[in-house]
JSON list of C-alpha atoms in Angstrom, two decimals:
[
{"chain": "Y", "resi": 19, "resn": "MET", "atom": "CA", "xyz": [0.00, 0.00, 0.00]},
{"chain": "Y", "resi": 20, "resn": "PHE", "atom": "CA", "xyz": [2.75, 2.43, 0.97]},
{"chain": "Y", "resi": 21, "resn": "GLU", "atom": "CA", "xyz": [4.73, 1.60, -2.17]},
{"chain": "Y", "resi": 22, "resn": "ASN", "atom": "CA", "xyz": [1.68, 2.41, -4.32]},
{"chain": "Y", "resi": 23, "resn": "ASP", "atom": "CA", "xyz": [1.17, 5.73, -2.52]},
{"chain": "Y", "resi": 24, "resn": "LEU", "atom": "CA", "xyz": [4.86, 6.61, -2.93]},
{"chain": "Y", "resi": 25, "resn": "ALA", "atom": "CA", "xyz": [4.78, 5.74, -6.63]},
{"chain": "Y", "resi": 26, "resn": "MET", "atom": "CA", "xyz": [1.68, 7.92, -7.10]},
{"chain": "Y", "resi": 27, "resn": "PHE", "atom": "CA", "xyz": [3.36, 10.79, -5.26]},
{"chain": "Y", "resi": 28, "resn": "LYS", "atom": "CA", "xyz": [6.52, 10.56, -7.38]},
{"chain": "Y", "resi": 29, "resn": "LEU", "atom": "CA", "xyz": [4.52, 10.46, -10.61]},
{"chain": "Y", "resi": 30, "resn": "GLN", "atom": "CA", "xyz": [2.41, 13.49, -9.70]},
{"chain": "Y", "resi": 31, "resn": "LEU", "atom": "CA", "xyz": [5.46, 15.42, -8.50]},
{"chain": "Y", "resi": 32, "resn": "LYS", "atom": "CA", "xyz": [7.28, 14.72, -11.76]},
{"chain": "Y", "resi": 33, "resn": "VAL", "atom": "CA", "xyz": [4.30, 15.95, -13.77]},
{"chain": "Y", "resi": 34, "resn": "ALA", "atom": "CA", "xyz": [3.90, 19.06, -11.59]},
{"chain": "Y", "resi": 35, "resn": "LEU", "atom": "CA", "xyz": [7.55, 20.09, -11.89]},
{"chain": "Y", "resi": 36, "resn": "LYS", "atom": "CA", "xyz": [7.36, 19.92, -15.69]},
{"chain": "Y", "resi": 37, "resn": "ASP", "atom": "CA", "xyz": [4.42, 22.33, -15.95]},
{"chain": "Y", "resi": 38, "resn": "ARG", "atom": "CA", "xyz": [6.14, 25.57, -16.97]},
{"chain": "Y", "resi": 39, "resn": "LEU", "atom": "CA", "xyz": [2.93, 27.57, -17.45]},
{"chain": "Y", "resi": 40, "resn": "PHE", "atom": "CA", "xyz": [1.91, 26.69, -13.89]},
{"chain": "Y", "resi": 41, "resn": "PHE", "atom": "CA", "xyz": [5.16, 28.09, -12.49]},
{"chain": "Y", "resi": 42, "resn": "PHE", "atom": "CA", "xyz": [4.77, 31.25, -14.58]},
{"chain": "Y", "resi": 43, "resn": "TYR", "atom": "CA", "xyz": [1.51, 32.08, -12.78]},
{"chain": "Y", "resi": 44, "resn": "THR", "atom": "CA", "xyz": [2.58, 30.94, -9.32]},
{"chain": "Y", "resi": 45, "resn": "LEU", "atom": "CA", "xyz": [6.24, 32.00, -9.16]},
{"chain": "Y", "resi": 46, "resn": "VAL", "atom": "CA", "xyz": [7.35, 34.21, -12.07]},
{"chain": "Y", "resi": 47, "resn": "ILE", "atom": "CA", "xyz": [4.48, 36.70, -11.66]},
{"chain": "Y", "resi": 48, "resn": "PRO", "atom": "CA", "xyz": [5.13, 37.37, -7.92]},
{"chain": "Y", "resi": 49, "resn": "ILE", "atom": "CA", "xyz": [8.85, 37.78, -8.68]},
{"chain": "Y", "resi": 50, "resn": "ILE", "atom": "CA", "xyz": [8.04, 40.38, -11.34]},
{"chain": "Y", "resi": 51, "resn": "MET", "atom": "CA", "xyz": [5.63, 42.12, -8.94]},
{"chain": "Y", "resi": 52, "resn": "ALA", "atom": "CA", "xyz": [8.32, 42.20, -6.25]},
{"chain": "Y", "resi": 53, "resn": "LEU", "atom": "CA", "xyz": [10.87, 43.69, -8.64]},
{"chain": "Y", "resi": 54, "resn": "LEU", "atom": "CA", "xyz": [8.42, 46.37, -9.71]},
{"chain": "Y", "resi": 55, "resn": "ASN", "atom": "CA", "xyz": [7.62, 47.25, -6.08]},
{"chain": "Y", "resi": 56, "resn": "ARG", "atom": "CA", "xyz": [11.15, 47.14, -4.72]},
{"chain": "Y", "resi": 57, "resn": "GLY", "atom": "CA", "xyz": [12.49, 50.13, -2.82]},
{"chain": "Y", "resi": 58, "resn": "GLU", "atom": "CA", "xyz": [10.68, 51.67, 0.10]},
{"chain": "Y", "resi": 59, "resn": "TYR", "atom": "CA", "xyz": [8.06, 48.89, 0.04]},
{"chain": "Y", "resi": 60, "resn": "PHE", "atom": "CA", "xyz": [10.64, 46.37, 1.27]},
{"chain": "Y", "resi": 61, "resn": "GLN", "atom": "CA", "xyz": [11.52, 48.09, 4.55]},
{"chain": "Y", "resi": 62, "resn": "ASP", "atom": "CA", "xyz": [11.44, 44.75, 6.39]},
{"chain": "Y", "resi": 63, "resn": "ASN", "atom": "CA", "xyz": [10.89, 41.07, 5.68]},
{"chain": "Y", "resi": 64, "resn": "ASP", "atom": "CA", "xyz": [7.18, 41.35, 6.56]},
{"chain": "Y", "resi": 65, "resn": "ALA", "atom": "CA", "xyz": [6.69, 42.69, 3.03]},
{"chain": "Y", "resi": 66, "resn": "LEU", "atom": "CA", "xyz": [7.35, 39.15, 1.80]},
{"chain": "Y", "resi": 67, "resn": "TYR", "atom": "CA", "xyz": [4.16, 37.80, 3.39]},
{"chain": "Y", "resi": 68, "resn": "ILE", "atom": "CA", "xyz": [1.83, 39.19, 0.76]},
{"chain": "Y", "resi": 69, "resn": "TYR", "atom": "CA", "xyz": [3.83, 37.41, -1.95]},
{"chain": "Y", "resi": 70, "resn": "TRP", "atom": "CA", "xyz": [3.91, 34.19, 0.07]},
{"chain": "Y", "resi": 71, "resn": "ALA", "atom": "CA", "xyz": [0.12, 34.39, 0.33]},
{"chain": "Y", "resi": 72, "resn": "TYR", "atom": "CA", "xyz": [-0.16, 34.81, -3.44]},
{"chain": "Y", "resi": 73, "resn": "ILE", "atom": "CA", "xyz": [2.10, 31.80, -4.05]},
{"chain": "Y", "resi": 74, "resn": "VAL", "atom": "CA", "xyz": [0.19, 29.56, -1.64]},
{"chain": "Y", "resi": 75, "resn": "VAL", "atom": "CA", "xyz": [-3.31, 30.43, -2.92]},
{"chain": "Y", "resi": 76, "resn": "THR", "atom": "CA", "xyz": [-2.48, 30.30, -6.64]},
{"chain": "Y", "resi": 77, "resn": "THR", "atom": "CA", "xyz": [-0.61, 27.01, -6.20]},
{"chain": "Y", "resi": 78, "resn": "VAL", "atom": "CA", "xyz": [-3.53, 25.39, -4.38]},
{"chain": "Y", "resi": 79, "resn": "LEU", "atom": "CA", "xyz": [-6.06, 26.71, -6.91]},
{"chain": "Y", "resi": 80, "resn": "ASN", "atom": "CA", "xyz": [-4.12, 26.01, -10.10]},
{"chain": "Y", "resi": 81, "resn": "GLY", "atom": "CA", "xyz": [-2.38, 22.91, -8.79]},
{"chain": "Y", "resi": 82, "resn": "PHE", "atom": "CA", "xyz": [-4.18, 20.83, -6.20]},
{"chain": "Y", "resi": 83, "resn": "LEU", "atom": "CA", "xyz": [-7.81, 21.75, -6.91]},
{"chain": "Y", "resi": 84, "resn": "MET", "atom": "CA", "xyz": [-7.42, 21.80, -10.68]},
{"chain": "Y", "resi": 85, "resn": "LYS", "atom": "CA", "xyz": [-5.68, 18.42, -10.56]},
{"chain": "Y", "resi": 86, "resn": "ILE", "atom": "CA", "xyz": [-8.51, 16.88, -8.54]},
{"chain": "Y", "resi": 87, "resn": "ILE", "atom": "CA", "xyz": [-11.10, 18.41, -10.91]},
{"chain": "Y", "resi": 88, "resn": "GLN", "atom": "CA", "xyz": [-9.26, 17.15, -14.00]},
{"chain": "Y", "resi": 89, "resn": "LEU", "atom": "CA", "xyz": [-8.84, 13.66, -12.58]},
{"chain": "Y", "resi": 90, "resn": "ARG", "atom": "CA", "xyz": [-12.54, 13.52, -11.72]},
{"chain": "Y", "resi": 91, "resn": "GLU", "atom": "CA", "xyz": [-13.83, 14.90, -15.02]},
{"chain": "Y", "resi": 92, "resn": "ASP", "atom": "CA", "xyz": [-11.53, 12.67, -17.10]},
{"chain": "Y", "resi": 93, "resn": "GLY", "atom": "CA", "xyz": [-12.64, 9.62, -15.13]},
{"chain": "Y", "resi": 94, "resn": "PHE", "atom": "CA", "xyz": [-9.18, 8.93, -13.74]},
{"chain": "Y", "resi": 95, "resn": "LEU", "atom": "CA", "xyz": [-10.17, 9.69, -10.15]},
{"chain": "Y", "resi": 96, "resn": "LYS", "atom": "CA", "xyz": [-12.72, 6.89, -10.30]},
{"chain": "Y", "resi": 97, "resn": "THR", "atom": "CA", "xyz": [-10.15, 4.56, -11.89]},
{"chain": "Y", "resi": 98, "resn": "LEU", "atom": "CA", "xyz": [-7.50, 5.37, -9.29]},
{"chain": "Y", "resi": 99, "resn": "PHE", "atom": "CA", "xyz": [-10.07, 4.83, -6.55]},
{"chain": "Y", "resi": 100, "resn": "TYR", "atom": "CA", "xyz": [-10.83, 1.33, -7.82]},
{"chain": "Y", "resi": 101, "resn": "LEU", "atom": "CA", "xyz": [-7.12, 0.56, -8.13]},
{"chain": "Y", "resi": 102, "resn": "THR", "atom": "CA", "xyz": [-6.09, 1.86, -4.69]},
{"chain": "Y", "resi": 103, "resn": "GLY", "atom": "CA", "xyz": [-9.35, 1.38, -2.83]},
{"chain": "Y", "resi": 104, "resn": "SER", "atom": "CA", "xyz": [-8.88, 4.69, -1.04]},
{"chain": "Y", "resi": 105, "resn": "LYS", "atom": "CA", "xyz": [-9.82, 8.27, -1.88]},
{"chain": "Y", "resi": 106, "resn": "LEU", "atom": "CA", "xyz": [-7.61, 9.43, 0.97]},
{"chain": "Y", "resi": 107, "resn": "SER", "atom": "CA", "xyz": [-4.39, 8.14, -0.57]},
{"chain": "Y", "resi": 108, "resn": "ILE", "atom": "CA", "xyz": [-5.17, 9.88, -3.89]},
{"chain": "Y", "resi": 109, "resn": "ILE", "atom": "CA", "xyz": [-6.02, 13.19, -2.24]},
{"chain": "Y", "resi": 110, "resn": "MET", "atom": "CA", "xyz": [-3.07, 13.01, 0.17]},
{"chain": "Y", "resi": 111, "resn": "SER", "atom": "CA", "xyz": [-0.55, 12.33, -2.60]},
{"chain": "Y", "resi": 112, "resn": "SER", "atom": "CA", "xyz": [-1.91, 15.31, -4.58]},
{"chain": "Y", "resi": 113, "resn": "PHE", "atom": "CA", "xyz": [-1.82, 17.51, -1.49]},
{"chain": "Y", "resi": 114, "resn": "LEU", "atom": "CA", "xyz": [1.74, 16.49, -0.58]},
{"chain": "Y", "resi": 115, "resn": "VAL", "atom": "CA", "xyz": [2.88, 17.27, -4.12]},
{"chain": "Y", "resi": 116, "resn": "GLN", "atom": "CA", "xyz": [1.46, 20.79, -3.83]},
{"chain": "Y", "resi": 117, "resn": "LEU", "atom": "CA", "xyz": [3.01, 21.17, -0.39]},
{"chain": "Y", "resi": 118, "resn": "VAL", "atom": "CA", "xyz": [6.43, 20.35, -1.83]},
{"chain": "Y", "resi": 119, "resn": "VAL", "atom": "CA", "xyz": [5.84, 22.74, -4.74]},
{"chain": "Y", "resi": 120, "resn": "VAL", "atom": "CA", "xyz": [4.80, 25.56, -2.37]},
{"chain": "Y", "resi": 121, "resn": "GLN", "atom": "CA", "xyz": [7.94, 25.09, -0.27]},
{"chain": "Y", "resi": 122, "resn": "LEU", "atom": "CA", "xyz": [10.18, 25.09, -3.35]},
{"chain": "Y", "resi": 123, "resn": "GLU", "atom": "CA", "xyz": [8.48, 28.21, -4.75]},
{"chain": "Y", "resi": 124, "resn": "ILE", "atom": "CA", "xyz": [8.70, 30.19, -1.51]},
{"chain": "Y", "resi": 125, "resn": "LEU", "atom": "CA", "xyz": [12.33, 29.16, -1.03]},
{"chain": "Y", "resi": 126, "resn": "SER", "atom": "CA", "xyz": [13.14, 30.21, -4.61]},
{"chain": "Y", "resi": 127, "resn": "PHE", "atom": "CA", "xyz": [11.24, 33.48, -4.19]},
{"chain": "Y", "resi": 128, "resn": "ASN", "atom": "CA", "xyz": [13.08, 34.32, -0.95]},
{"chain": "Y", "resi": 129, "resn": "LEU", "atom": "CA", "xyz": [16.46, 33.55, -2.51]},
{"chain": "Y", "resi": 130, "resn": "LEU", "atom": "CA", "xyz": [15.75, 35.79, -5.52]},
{"chain": "Y", "resi": 131, "resn": "VAL", "atom": "CA", "xyz": [14.53, 38.60, -3.26]},
{"chain": "Y", "resi": 132, "resn": "MET", "atom": "CA", "xyz": [17.72, 38.28, -1.22]},
{"chain": "Y", "resi": 133, "resn": "LEU", "atom": "CA", "xyz": [19.89, 38.39, -4.35]},
{"chain": "Y", "resi": 134, "resn": "LEU", "atom": "CA", "xyz": [18.03, 41.11, -6.27]},
{"chain": "Y", "resi": 135, "resn": "ILE", "atom": "CA", "xyz": [16.13, 43.29, -3.80]},
{"chain": "Y", "resi": 136, "resn": "THR", "atom": "CA", "xyz": [16.91, 43.16, -0.09]},
{"chain": "Y", "resi": 137, "resn": "PRO", "atom": "CA", "xyz": [18.59, 40.90, 2.50]},
{"chain": "Y", "resi": 138, "resn": "VAL", "atom": "CA", "xyz": [16.38, 38.15, 3.90]},
{"chain": "Y", "resi": 139, "resn": "SER", "atom": "CA", "xyz": [17.19, 36.90, 7.38]},
{"chain": "Y", "resi": 140, "resn": "LEU", "atom": "CA", "xyz": [17.64, 33.23, 8.27]},
{"chain": "Y", "resi": 141, "resn": "THR", "atom": "CA", "xyz": [14.73, 33.60, 10.69]},
{"chain": "Y", "resi": 142, "resn": "THR", "atom": "CA", "xyz": [12.49, 34.68, 7.80]},
{"chain": "Y", "resi": 143, "resn": "PHE", "atom": "CA", "xyz": [13.57, 31.66, 5.73]},
{"chain": "Y", "resi": 144, "resn": "ILE", "atom": "CA", "xyz": [12.73, 29.34, 8.62]},
{"chain": "Y", "resi": 145, "resn": "TYR", "atom": "CA", "xyz": [9.44, 31.11, 9.33]},
{"chain": "Y", "resi": 146, "resn": "GLY", "atom": "CA", "xyz": [8.44, 30.89, 5.68]},
{"chain": "Y", "resi": 147, "resn": "PHE", "atom": "CA", "xyz": [9.25, 27.18, 5.64]},
{"chain": "Y", "resi": 148, "resn": "LEU", "atom": "CA", "xyz": [7.36, 26.32, 8.85]},
{"chain": "Y", "resi": 149, "resn": "GLY", "atom": "CA", "xyz": [4.45, 28.72, 8.33]},
{"chain": "Y", "resi": 150, "resn": "SER", "atom": "CA", "xyz": [3.79, 27.50, 4.82]},
{"chain": "Y", "resi": 151, "resn": "PHE", "atom": "CA", "xyz": [2.89, 24.01, 6.05]},
{"chain": "Y", "resi": 152, "resn": "LEU", "atom": "CA", "xyz": [-0.11, 25.39, 7.93]},
{"chain": "Y", "resi": 153, "resn": "ALA", "atom": "CA", "xyz": [-0.81, 28.00, 5.23]},
{"chain": "Y", "resi": 154, "resn": "THR", "atom": "CA", "xyz": [-1.05, 25.34, 2.50]},
{"chain": "Y", "resi": 155, "resn": "LEU", "atom": "CA", "xyz": [-3.23, 23.08, 4.64]},
{"chain": "Y", "resi": 156, "resn": "LEU", "atom": "CA", "xyz": [-5.53, 25.94, 5.63]},
{"chain": "Y", "resi": 157, "resn": "CYS", "atom": "CA", "xyz": [-5.84, 27.25, 2.07]},
{"chain": "Y", "resi": 158, "resn": "THR", "atom": "CA", "xyz": [-6.61, 23.77, 0.75]},
{"chain": "Y", "resi": 159, "resn": "ALA", "atom": "CA", "xyz": [-9.30, 23.26, 3.39]},
{"chain": "Y", "resi": 160, "resn": "MET", "atom": "CA", "xyz": [-10.84, 26.69, 2.77]},
{"chain": "Y", "resi": 161, "resn": "LEU", "atom": "CA", "xyz": [-11.00, 26.28, -1.00]},
{"chain": "Y", "resi": 162, "resn": "SER", "atom": "CA", "xyz": [-12.22, 22.68, -0.84]},
{"chain": "Y", "resi": 163, "resn": "GLY", "atom": "CA", "xyz": [-15.74, 24.06, -0.87]},
{"chain": "Y", "resi": 164, "resn": "LEU", "atom": "CA", "xyz": [-15.28, 24.79, -4.59]},
{"chain": "Y", "resi": 165, "resn": "LEU", "atom": "CA", "xyz": [-15.29, 21.04, -5.21]},
{"chain": "Y", "resi": 166, "resn": "LEU", "atom": "CA", "xyz": [-18.95, 20.97, -4.17]},
{"chain": "Y", "resi": 167, "resn": "LEU", "atom": "CA", "xyz": [-19.97, 23.12, -7.14]},
{"chain": "Y", "resi": 168, "resn": "ARG", "atom": "CA", "xyz": [-21.74, 21.03, -9.77]},
{"chain": "Y", "resi": 169, "resn": "ILE", "atom": "CA", "xyz": [-20.37, 22.81, -12.81]},
{"chain": "Y", "resi": 170, "resn": "ARG", "atom": "CA", "xyz": [-18.39, 21.73, -15.82]},
{"chain": "Y", "resi": 171, "resn": "GLN", "atom": "CA", "xyz": [-14.61, 22.00, -15.89]},
{"chain": "Y", "resi": 172, "resn": "GLY", "atom": "CA", "xyz": [-14.56, 24.82, -18.45]},
{"chain": "Y", "resi": 173, "resn": "LEU", "atom": "CA", "xyz": [-16.84, 26.94, -16.30]},
{"chain": "Y", "resi": 174, "resn": "PHE", "atom": "CA", "xyz": [-14.79, 26.03, -13.25]},
{"chain": "Y", "resi": 175, "resn": "ASN", "atom": "CA", "xyz": [-11.64, 27.30, -14.98]},
{"chain": "Y", "resi": 176, "resn": "THR", "atom": "CA", "xyz": [-13.37, 30.62, -15.71]},
{"chain": "Y", "resi": 177, "resn": "LEU", "atom": "CA", "xyz": [-14.53, 30.81, -12.11]},
{"chain": "Y", "resi": 178, "resn": "ILE", "atom": "CA", "xyz": [-10.95, 30.26, -10.91]},
{"chain": "Y", "resi": 179, "resn": "VAL", "atom": "CA", "xyz": [-9.68, 33.17, -13.02]},
{"chain": "Y", "resi": 180, "resn": "ILE", "atom": "CA", "xyz": [-12.39, 35.50, -11.68]},
{"chain": "Y", "resi": 181, "resn": "PHE", "atom": "CA", "xyz": [-11.73, 34.25, -8.17]},
{"chain": "Y", "resi": 182, "resn": "LEU", "atom": "CA", "xyz": [-8.00, 34.93, -8.48]},
{"chain": "Y", "resi": 183, "resn": "LEU", "atom": "CA", "xyz": [-8.42, 38.42, -9.90]},
{"chain": "Y", "resi": 184, "resn": "GLY", "atom": "CA", "xyz": [-11.05, 39.37, -7.32]},
{"chain": "Y", "resi": 185, "resn": "GLY", "atom": "CA", "xyz": [-8.99, 38.05, -4.44]},
{"chain": "Y", "resi": 186, "resn": "ILE", "atom": "CA", "xyz": [-5.85, 39.89, -5.57]},
{"chain": "Y", "resi": 187, "resn": "ILE", "atom": "CA", "xyz": [-7.76, 43.17, -6.01]},
{"chain": "Y", "resi": 188, "resn": "LEU", "atom": "CA", "xyz": [-9.29, 42.88, -2.54]},
{"chain": "Y", "resi": 189, "resn": "LEU", "atom": "CA", "xyz": [-5.89, 42.05, -1.06]},
{"chain": "Y", "resi": 190, "resn": "GLY", "atom": "CA", "xyz": [-4.40, 45.15, -2.68]},
{"chain": "Y", "resi": 191, "resn": "ILE", "atom": "CA", "xyz": [-7.00, 47.36, -1.01]},
{"chain": "Y", "resi": 192, "resn": "ARG", "atom": "CA", "xyz": [-5.44, 46.67, 2.42]},
{"chain": "Y", "resi": 193, "resn": "PRO", "atom": "CA", "xyz": [-8.71, 47.08, 4.40]},
{"chain": "Y", "resi": 194, "resn": "THR", "atom": "CA", "xyz": [-8.77, 48.11, 8.05]},
{"chain": "Y", "resi": 195, "resn": "GLY", "atom": "CA", "xyz": [-11.17, 47.67, 10.96]},
{"chain": "Y", "resi": 196, "resn": "TYR", "atom": "CA", "xyz": [-14.20, 45.43, 10.48]},
{"chain": "Y", "resi": 197, "resn": "TRP", "atom": "CA", "xyz": [-13.62, 45.18, 6.73]},
{"chain": "Y", "resi": 198, "resn": "ASN", "atom": "CA", "xyz": [-10.25, 43.63, 7.44]},
{"chain": "Y", "resi": 199, "resn": "TYR", "atom": "CA", "xyz": [-11.85, 41.02, 9.70]},
{"chain": "Y", "resi": 200, "resn": "LEU", "atom": "CA", "xyz": [-14.60, 40.25, 7.18]},
{"chain": "Y", "resi": 201, "resn": "LEU", "atom": "CA", "xyz": [-12.27, 39.89, 4.19]},
{"chain": "Y", "resi": 202, "resn": "THR", "atom": "CA", "xyz": [-9.88, 37.80, 6.26]},
{"chain": "Y", "resi": 203, "resn": "VAL", "atom": "CA", "xyz": [-12.67, 35.28, 6.77]},
{"chain": "Y", "resi": 204, "resn": "LEU", "atom": "CA", "xyz": [-13.91, 35.33, 3.16]},
{"chain": "Y", "resi": 205, "resn": "ASN", "atom": "CA", "xyz": [-10.86, 36.04, 0.98]},
{"chain": "Y", "resi": 206, "resn": "PRO", "atom": "CA", "xyz": [-8.23, 33.25, 0.87]},
{"chain": "Y", "resi": 207, "resn": "PHE", "atom": "CA", "xyz": [-5.46, 35.71, -0.07]},
{"chain": "Y", "resi": 208, "resn": "GLN", "atom": "CA", "xyz": [-6.34, 37.88, 2.94]},
{"chain": "Y", "resi": 209, "resn": "LEU", "atom": "CA", "xyz": [-6.63, 34.86, 5.23]},
{"chain": "Y", "resi": 210, "resn": "ILE", "atom": "CA", "xyz": [-3.23, 33.41, 4.35]},
{"chain": "Y", "resi": 211, "resn": "TYR", "atom": "CA", "xyz": [-1.63, 36.85, 4.50]},
{"chain": "Y", "resi": 212, "resn": "GLY", "atom": "CA", "xyz": [-3.20, 37.32, 7.93]},
{"chain": "Y", "resi": 213, "resn": "LEU", "atom": "CA", "xyz": [-1.94, 33.92, 9.03]},
{"chain": "Y", "resi": 214, "resn": "TYR", "atom": "CA", "xyz": [1.65, 34.92, 8.29]},
{"chain": "Y", "resi": 215, "resn": "LEU", "atom": "CA", "xyz": [1.08, 38.21, 10.17]},
{"chain": "Y", "resi": 216, "resn": "VAL", "atom": "CA", "xyz": [-0.30, 36.58, 13.34]},
{"chain": "Y", "resi": 217, "resn": "PRO", "atom": "CA", "xyz": [2.90, 36.85, 15.47]},
{"chain": "Y", "resi": 218, "resn": "GLY", "atom": "CA", "xyz": [2.86, 40.64, 15.12]},
{"chain": "Y", "resi": 219, "resn": "THR", "atom": "CA", "xyz": [-0.87, 41.36, 15.33]},
{"chain": "Y", "resi": 220, "resn": "SER", "atom": "CA", "xyz": [-3.43, 41.92, 18.09]},
{"chain": "Y", "resi": 221, "resn": "ASN", "atom": "CA", "xyz": [-4.93, 39.16, 20.24]},
{"chain": "Y", "resi": 222, "resn": "VAL", "atom": "CA", "xyz": [-8.35, 39.73, 18.67]},
{"chain": "Y", "resi": 223, "resn": "PHE", "atom": "CA", "xyz": [-7.00, 39.15, 15.17]},
{"chain": "Y", "resi": 224, "resn": "GLY", "atom": "CA", "xyz": [-5.09, 36.09, 16.36]},
{"chain": "Y", "resi": 225, "resn": "ILE", "atom": "CA", "xyz": [-8.30, 34.63, 17.84]},
{"chain": "Y", "resi": 226, "resn": "LEU", "atom": "CA", "xyz": [-10.13, 35.30, 14.55]},
{"chain": "Y", "resi": 227, "resn": "ILE", "atom": "CA", "xyz": [-7.42, 33.44, 12.63]},
{"chain": "Y", "resi": 228, "resn": "GLY", "atom": "CA", "xyz": [-7.68, 30.60, 15.16]},
{"chain": "Y", "resi": 229, "resn": "PHE", "atom": "CA", "xyz": [-11.43, 30.25, 14.59]},
{"chain": "Y", "resi": 230, "resn": "CYS", "atom": "CA", "xyz": [-10.85, 30.32, 10.82]},
{"chain": "Y", "resi": 231, "resn": "ILE", "atom": "CA", "xyz": [-8.28, 27.54, 11.09]},
{"chain": "Y", "resi": 232, "resn": "VAL", "atom": "CA", "xyz": [-10.60, 25.29, 13.10]},
{"chain": "Y", "resi": 233, "resn": "GLY", "atom": "CA", "xyz": [-13.66, 26.07, 10.96]},
{"chain": "Y", "resi": 234, "resn": "TYR", "atom": "CA", "xyz": [-12.02, 25.62, 7.58]},
{"chain": "Y", "resi": 235, "resn": "LEU", "atom": "CA", "xyz": [-10.11, 22.49, 8.59]},
{"chain": "Y", "resi": 236, "resn": "LEU", "atom": "CA", "xyz": [-13.43, 20.98, 9.64]},
{"chain": "Y", "resi": 237, "resn": "LEU", "atom": "CA", "xyz": [-14.94, 22.03, 6.30]},
{"chain": "Y", "resi": 238, "resn": "GLY", "atom": "CA", "xyz": [-12.04, 20.49, 4.41]},
{"chain": "Y", "resi": 239, "resn": "PHE", "atom": "CA", "xyz": [-12.35, 17.22, 6.32]},
{"chain": "Y", "resi": 240, "resn": "LEU", "atom": "CA", "xyz": [-16.06, 16.95, 5.54]},
{"chain": "Y", "resi": 241, "resn": "VAL", "atom": "CA", "xyz": [-15.61, 17.83, 1.85]},
{"chain": "Y", "resi": 242, "resn": "PHE", "atom": "CA", "xyz": [-12.76, 15.41, 1.16]},
{"chain": "Y", "resi": 243, "resn": "HIS", "atom": "CA", "xyz": [-14.35, 12.67, 3.25]},
{"chain": "Y", "resi": 244, "resn": "ASN", "atom": "CA", "xyz": [-17.52, 12.86, 1.14]},
{"chain": "Y", "resi": 245, "resn": "ILE", "atom": "CA", "xyz": [-16.05, 13.84, -2.22]},
{"chain": "Y", "resi": 246, "resn": "SER", "atom": "CA", "xyz": [-17.50, 11.96, -5.17]},
{"chain": "Y", "resi": 247, "resn": "VAL", "atom": "CA", "xyz": [-15.17, 10.19, -7.58]},
{"chain": "Y", "resi": 248, "resn": "LYS", "atom": "CA", "xyz": [-17.78, 10.42, -10.35]},
{"chain": "Y", "resi": 249, "resn": "SER", "atom": "CA", "xyz": [-17.48, 13.04, -13.06]},
{"chain": "Y", "resi": 250, "resn": "GLN", "atom": "CA", "xyz": [-19.68, 16.09, -12.71]},
{"chain": "Y", "resi": 251, "resn": "LEU", "atom": "CA", "xyz": [-20.43, 15.75, -16.43]},
{"chain": "Y", "resi": 252, "resn": "ASN", "atom": "CA", "xyz": [-22.53, 12.74, -15.59]},
{"chain": "Y", "resi": 253, "resn": "ARG", "atom": "CA", "xyz": [-24.54, 14.69, -13.04]},
{"chain": "Y", "resi": 254, "resn": "VAL", "atom": "CA", "xyz": [-24.89, 18.13, -14.66]},
{"chain": "Y", "resi": 255, "resn": "LYS", "atom": "CA", "xyz": [-27.24, 18.40, -17.60]}
]
């Protein structure tokens, strides 16, 4: 069983690392954004958090969720389920692949920022590495609700683009007060950005993030536990 799971993980990781277009959206774009905004914006390493949030959310959306959707709509998720006898092993291997990709992207981003823009402390490297485990898990759980939508893959792709653009715009607004709390709960970019900021924020904001973690992890568990391996094309007319 473990050998099958490991083989599936290696195969998916190999495929993911060869997807150049994927890395353009999830890594090259934030690097370009950082270069364009260098200067006074990078007064400290906290400025990196907004880019980390972008990397995590876009990787989960364009990587993990899209992979699950594609497998399901092409019928491969059902086939893999019959071969392995477990939805959990399929989902976990896909999630672990995206976790590895997120860590590699954030490490690469930090190294390029250090070489081209501003020094990055060892503490920041370690914090980015450790924090991104929880950030990826939380983002995956939060966005798992999209798998409940009974829509075709083409429409889902369009929805992802709109979702990404809307989330980035809202993140750029930098809301304060109650709007900040509301968007932190509803906007994945804002939530992951807020998660990275927790050590330097108020107790109230930290408690809000804590409730979000518990709530969305519970949502993710319920969604993935009950996810259907059947194609939505067979159920949407």
